[in-house]
CSV table of C-alpha atoms in Angstrom, one decimal:
chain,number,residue,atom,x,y,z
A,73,UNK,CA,180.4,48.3,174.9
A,74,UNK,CA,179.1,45.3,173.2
A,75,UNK,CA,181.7,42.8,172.8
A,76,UNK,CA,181.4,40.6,175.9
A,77,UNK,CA,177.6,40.4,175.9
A,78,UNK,CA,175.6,36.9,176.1
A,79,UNK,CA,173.1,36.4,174.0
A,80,UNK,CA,169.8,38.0,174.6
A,81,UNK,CA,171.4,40.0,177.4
A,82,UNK,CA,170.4,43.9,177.7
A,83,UNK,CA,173.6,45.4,176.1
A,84,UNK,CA,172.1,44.5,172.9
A,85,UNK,CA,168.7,45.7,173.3
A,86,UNK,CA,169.2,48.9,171.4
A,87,UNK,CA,170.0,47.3,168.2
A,88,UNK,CA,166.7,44.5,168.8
A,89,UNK,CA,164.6,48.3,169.4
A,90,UNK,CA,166.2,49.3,166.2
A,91,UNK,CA,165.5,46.4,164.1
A,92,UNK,CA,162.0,45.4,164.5
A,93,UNK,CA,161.5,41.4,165.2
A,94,UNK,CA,158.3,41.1,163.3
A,95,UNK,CA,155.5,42.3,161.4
A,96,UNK,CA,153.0,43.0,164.1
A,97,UNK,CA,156.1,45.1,165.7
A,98,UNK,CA,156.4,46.8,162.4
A,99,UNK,CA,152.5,48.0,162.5
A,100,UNK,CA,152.2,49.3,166.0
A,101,UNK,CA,155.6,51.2,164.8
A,102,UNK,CA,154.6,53.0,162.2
A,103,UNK,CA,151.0,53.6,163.7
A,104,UNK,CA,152.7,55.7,166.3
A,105,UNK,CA,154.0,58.3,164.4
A,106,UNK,CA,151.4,58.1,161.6
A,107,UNK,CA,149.4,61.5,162.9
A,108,UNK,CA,152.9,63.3,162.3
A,109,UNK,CA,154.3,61.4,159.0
A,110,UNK,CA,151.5,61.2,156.3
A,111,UNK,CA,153.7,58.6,154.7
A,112,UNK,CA,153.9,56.1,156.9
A,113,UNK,CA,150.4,55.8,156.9
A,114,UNK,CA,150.7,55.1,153.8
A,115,UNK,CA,153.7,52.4,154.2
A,116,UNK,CA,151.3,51.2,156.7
A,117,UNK,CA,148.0,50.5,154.2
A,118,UNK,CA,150.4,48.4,151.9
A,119,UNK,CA,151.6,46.3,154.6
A,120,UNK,CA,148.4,45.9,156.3
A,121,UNK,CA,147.3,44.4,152.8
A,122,UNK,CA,150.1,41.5,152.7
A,123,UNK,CA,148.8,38.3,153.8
A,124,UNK,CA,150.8,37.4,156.9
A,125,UNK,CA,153.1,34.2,156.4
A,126,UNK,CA,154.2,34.4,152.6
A,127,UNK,CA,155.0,31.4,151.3
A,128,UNK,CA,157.3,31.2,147.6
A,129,UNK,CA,156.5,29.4,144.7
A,130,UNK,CA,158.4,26.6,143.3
A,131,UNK,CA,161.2,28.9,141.2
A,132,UNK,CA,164.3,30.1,143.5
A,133,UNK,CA,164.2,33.0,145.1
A,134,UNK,CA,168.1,34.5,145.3
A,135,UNK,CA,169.3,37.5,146.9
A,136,UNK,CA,172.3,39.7,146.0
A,137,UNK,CA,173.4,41.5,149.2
A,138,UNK,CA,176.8,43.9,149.5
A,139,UNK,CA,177.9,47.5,149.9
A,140,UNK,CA,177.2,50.1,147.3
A,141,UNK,CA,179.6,49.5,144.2
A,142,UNK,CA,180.1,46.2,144.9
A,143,UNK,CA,178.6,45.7,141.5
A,144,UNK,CA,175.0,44.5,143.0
A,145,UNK,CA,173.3,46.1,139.8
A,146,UNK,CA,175.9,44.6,136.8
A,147,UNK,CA,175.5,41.2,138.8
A,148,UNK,CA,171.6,41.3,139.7
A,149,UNK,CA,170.8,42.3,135.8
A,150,UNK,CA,173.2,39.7,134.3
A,151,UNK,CA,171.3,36.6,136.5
A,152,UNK,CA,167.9,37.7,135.6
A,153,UNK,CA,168.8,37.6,131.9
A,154,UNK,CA,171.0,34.9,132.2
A,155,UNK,CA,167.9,32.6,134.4
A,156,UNK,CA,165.2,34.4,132.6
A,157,UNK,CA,163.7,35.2,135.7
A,158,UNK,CA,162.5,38.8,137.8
A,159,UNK,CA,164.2,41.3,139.3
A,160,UNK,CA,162.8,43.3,142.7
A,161,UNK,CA,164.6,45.1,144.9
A,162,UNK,CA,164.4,46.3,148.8
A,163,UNK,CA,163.1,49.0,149.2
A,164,UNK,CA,160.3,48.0,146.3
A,165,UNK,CA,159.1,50.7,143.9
A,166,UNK,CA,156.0,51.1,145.6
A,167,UNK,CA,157.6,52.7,148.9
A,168,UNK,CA,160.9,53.6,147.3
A,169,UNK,CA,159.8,57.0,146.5
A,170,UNK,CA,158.9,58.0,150.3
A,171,UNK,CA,163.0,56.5,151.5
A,172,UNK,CA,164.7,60.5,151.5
A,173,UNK,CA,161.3,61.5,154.1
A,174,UNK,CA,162.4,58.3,156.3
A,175,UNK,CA,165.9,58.2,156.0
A,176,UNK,CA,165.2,61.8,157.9
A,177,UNK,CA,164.0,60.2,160.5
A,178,UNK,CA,165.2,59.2,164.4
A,179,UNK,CA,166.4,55.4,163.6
A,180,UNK,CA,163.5,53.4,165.0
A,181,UNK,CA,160.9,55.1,162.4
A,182,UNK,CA,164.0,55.2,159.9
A,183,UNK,CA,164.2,51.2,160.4
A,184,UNK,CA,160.8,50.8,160.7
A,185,UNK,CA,160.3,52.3,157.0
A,186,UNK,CA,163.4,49.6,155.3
A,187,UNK,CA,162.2,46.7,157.6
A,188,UNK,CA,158.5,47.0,156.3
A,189,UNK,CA,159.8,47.3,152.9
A,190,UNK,CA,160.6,43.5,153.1
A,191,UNK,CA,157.5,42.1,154.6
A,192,UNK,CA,156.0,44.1,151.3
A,193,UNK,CA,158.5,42.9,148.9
A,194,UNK,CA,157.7,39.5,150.5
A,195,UNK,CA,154.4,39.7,149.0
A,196,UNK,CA,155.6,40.4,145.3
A,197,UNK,CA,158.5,37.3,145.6
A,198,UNK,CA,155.3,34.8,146.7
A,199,UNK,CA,153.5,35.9,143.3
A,200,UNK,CA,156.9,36.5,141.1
A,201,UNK,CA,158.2,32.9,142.4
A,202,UNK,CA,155.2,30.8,141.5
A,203,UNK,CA,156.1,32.5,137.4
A,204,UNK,CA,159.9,32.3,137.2
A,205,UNK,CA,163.3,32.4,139.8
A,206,UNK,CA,163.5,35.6,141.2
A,207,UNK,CA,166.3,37.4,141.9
A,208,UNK,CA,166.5,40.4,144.8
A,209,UNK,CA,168.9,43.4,144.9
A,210,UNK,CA,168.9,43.2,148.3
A,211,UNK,CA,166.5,42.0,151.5
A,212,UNK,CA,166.6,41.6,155.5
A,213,UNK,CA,169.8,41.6,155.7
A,214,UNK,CA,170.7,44.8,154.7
A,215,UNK,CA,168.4,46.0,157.0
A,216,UNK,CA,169.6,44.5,159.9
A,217,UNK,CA,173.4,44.5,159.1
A,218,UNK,CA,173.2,48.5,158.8
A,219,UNK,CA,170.8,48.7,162.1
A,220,UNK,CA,173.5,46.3,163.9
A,221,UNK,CA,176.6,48.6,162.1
A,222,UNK,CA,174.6,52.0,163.0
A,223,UNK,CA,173.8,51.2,166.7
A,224,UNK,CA,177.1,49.9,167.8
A,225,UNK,CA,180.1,52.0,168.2
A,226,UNK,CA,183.7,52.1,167.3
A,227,UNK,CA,185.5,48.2,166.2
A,228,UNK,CA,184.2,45.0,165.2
A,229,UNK,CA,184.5,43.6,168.5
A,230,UNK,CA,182.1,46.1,170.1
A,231,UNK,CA,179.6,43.8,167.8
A,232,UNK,CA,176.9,41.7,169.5
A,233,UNK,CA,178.5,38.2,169.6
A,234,UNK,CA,178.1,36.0,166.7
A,235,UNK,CA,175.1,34.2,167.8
A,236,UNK,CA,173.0,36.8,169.3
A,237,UNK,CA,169.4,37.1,168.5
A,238,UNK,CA,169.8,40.3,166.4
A,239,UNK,CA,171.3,37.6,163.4
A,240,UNK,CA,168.5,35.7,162.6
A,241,UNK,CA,166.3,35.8,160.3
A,242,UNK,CA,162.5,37.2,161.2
A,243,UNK,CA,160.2,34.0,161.8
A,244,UNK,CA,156.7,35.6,160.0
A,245,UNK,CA,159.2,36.8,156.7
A,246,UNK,CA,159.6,34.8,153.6
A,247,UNK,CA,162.4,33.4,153.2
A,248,UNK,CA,165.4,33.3,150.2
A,249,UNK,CA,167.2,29.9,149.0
A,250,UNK,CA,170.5,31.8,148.3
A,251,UNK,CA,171.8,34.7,149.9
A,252,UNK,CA,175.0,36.4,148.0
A,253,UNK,CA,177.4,38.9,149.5
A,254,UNK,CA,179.3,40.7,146.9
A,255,UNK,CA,182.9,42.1,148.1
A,256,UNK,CA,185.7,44.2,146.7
A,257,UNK,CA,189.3,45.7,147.8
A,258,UNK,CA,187.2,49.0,150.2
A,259,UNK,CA,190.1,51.0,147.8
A,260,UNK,CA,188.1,50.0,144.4
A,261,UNK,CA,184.8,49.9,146.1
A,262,UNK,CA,185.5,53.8,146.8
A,263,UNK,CA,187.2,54.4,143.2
A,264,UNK,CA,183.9,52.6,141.9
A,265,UNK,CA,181.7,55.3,144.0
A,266,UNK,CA,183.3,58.1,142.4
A,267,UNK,CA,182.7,57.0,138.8
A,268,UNK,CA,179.3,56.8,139.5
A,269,UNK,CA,179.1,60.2,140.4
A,270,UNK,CA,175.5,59.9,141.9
A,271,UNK,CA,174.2,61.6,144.8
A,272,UNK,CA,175.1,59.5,147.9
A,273,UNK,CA,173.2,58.9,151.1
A,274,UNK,CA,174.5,59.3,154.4
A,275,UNK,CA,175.6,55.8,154.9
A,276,UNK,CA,177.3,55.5,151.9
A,277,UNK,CA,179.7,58.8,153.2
A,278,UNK,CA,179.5,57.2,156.3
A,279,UNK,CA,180.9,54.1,154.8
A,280,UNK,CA,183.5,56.3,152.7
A,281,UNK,CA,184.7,58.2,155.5
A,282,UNK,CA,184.2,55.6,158.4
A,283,UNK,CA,186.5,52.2,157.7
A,284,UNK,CA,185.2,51.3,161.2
A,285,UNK,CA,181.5,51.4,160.4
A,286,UNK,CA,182.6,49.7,157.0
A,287,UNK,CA,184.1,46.9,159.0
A,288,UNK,CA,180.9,46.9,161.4
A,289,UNK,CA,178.6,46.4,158.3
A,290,UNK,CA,180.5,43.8,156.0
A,291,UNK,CA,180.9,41.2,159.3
A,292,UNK,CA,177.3,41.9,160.6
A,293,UNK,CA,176.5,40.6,156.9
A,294,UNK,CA,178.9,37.6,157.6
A,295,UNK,CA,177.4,37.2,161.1
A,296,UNK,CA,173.7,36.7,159.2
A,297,UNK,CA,171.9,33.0,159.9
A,298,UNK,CA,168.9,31.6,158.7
A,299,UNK,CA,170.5,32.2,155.7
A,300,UNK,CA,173.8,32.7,155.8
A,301,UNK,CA,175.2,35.2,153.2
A,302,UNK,CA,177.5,33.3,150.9
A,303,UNK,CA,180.4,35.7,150.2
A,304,UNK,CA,181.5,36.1,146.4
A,305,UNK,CA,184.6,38.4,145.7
A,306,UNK,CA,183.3,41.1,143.0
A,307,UNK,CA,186.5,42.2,142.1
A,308,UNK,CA,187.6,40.4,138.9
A,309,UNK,CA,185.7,41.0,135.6
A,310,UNK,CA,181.6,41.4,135.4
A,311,UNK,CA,181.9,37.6,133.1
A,312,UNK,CA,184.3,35.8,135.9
A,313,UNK,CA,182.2,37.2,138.3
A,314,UNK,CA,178.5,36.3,136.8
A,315,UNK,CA,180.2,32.5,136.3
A,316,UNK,CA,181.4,32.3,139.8
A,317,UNK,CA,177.5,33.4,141.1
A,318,UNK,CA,176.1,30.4,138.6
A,319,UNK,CA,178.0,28.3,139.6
A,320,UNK,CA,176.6,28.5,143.4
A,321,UNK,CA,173.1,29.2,142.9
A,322,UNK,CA,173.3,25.7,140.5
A,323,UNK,CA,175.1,23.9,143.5
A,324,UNK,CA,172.7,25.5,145.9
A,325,UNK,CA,169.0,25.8,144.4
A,326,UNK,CA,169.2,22.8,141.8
């Protein structure tokens, strides 16, 4: 169990060997099981072509994080009409095509694939925010709040404590000036889901199935530091909803 370990202490190791801590871990990850998966040699090429250290431009750089059918899509569109500014997502198109091979995969290979996905889409937010704001469905921390979810077991409590080491934010990756976490009832979330009728991956029937893991995800999200996510409730209408998020990126990247 993890719920009385100190920070930094060895009972939450396995999520830190999950979730890669930096770029150079990132590398020597996927270099090691290159010879068996084609692909992540190629993940591999486009990382080692981002210049380490990305710095943004001068437009805001927001991110919208959140289960699926929390309305990431509706939301995300709306502000990048609304701002005039770009949309990306995690993982970026350029990878996104290889995520069924890796999502295959044992989890540290698995994590390895979504983490490097940042460090790339760090690259295209440098370039997109020197042009307009940029707006990201999400980033790192849906990376490390499924890794945190996935590696520990049963209830919220079993998570590493609050201000363990596994909640920050990556030193070498570029970093957001608003990070949004979308919520709704889990009852609509899940009535949502089936509307959509699209093939699901095995964390979002996990998710369905799995309240606990659920729980596990949405406060590893609220756990998040350096940013902290700043929670919006999704449920009322897409025009409520798209004036509540406004309202806070204008209070908090003016």
């Amino acid at each position: 169990m993890l719920r009385h370990c100190a920070p930094g202490s060895p009972c939450s190791r396995p999520v830190v060997r999950a979730l890669p801590p930096s770029a150079s871990v990132l590398r020597q990850r996927l270099r090691q099981c290159a010879e068996q998966i084609p692909e992540a040699e190629a993940v591999l090429d486009l990382l080692e072509k981002c210049p380490e250290h990305q710095k943004k431009g001068d437009f805001p750089v927001i991110v919208f994080e959140g289960l699926d059918a929390t309305g990431k899509t509706t939301v995300t569109q709306a502000v990048k009409d609304t701002l005039n500014g770009v949309l990306l997502q995690s993982p970026p198109a350029c990878i996104s095509q290889w995520r069924t091979v890796f999502d295959d995969k044992p989890t540290p290979i698995k994590r390895a694939f979504y983490a490097a996905g940042n460090y790339i889409l760090a690259s295209e937010i440098a370039k997109a925010s020197t042009q307009a704001p940029v707006i990201i469905d999400r980033y790192w921390h849906s990376t490390a709040a499924y890794t945190i979810a996935t590696e520990t077991s049963e209830k919220v409590q079993d998570l590493p404590p609050a201000q363990d080491e596994v909640y920050q934010w990556p030193e070498d990756l570029l970093k957001p000036d608003l990070v949004l976490l979308l919520t709704v009832d889990p009852e609509e979330r899940v009535r949502r889901l089936q509307h959509r009728g699209l093939e699901k991956t095995k964390e979002e029937v996990e998710l369905e199935v799995n309240s606990l893991f659920r729980q596990r995800v949405e406060e590893s999200y609220r756990r998040m530091v350096n940013p902290a996510c700043q929670e919006v409730d999704a449920s009322p209408s897409k025009d409520e909803v798209l004036k509540t998020v406004l309202q806070l990126i204008e209070k908090h990247c003016a």
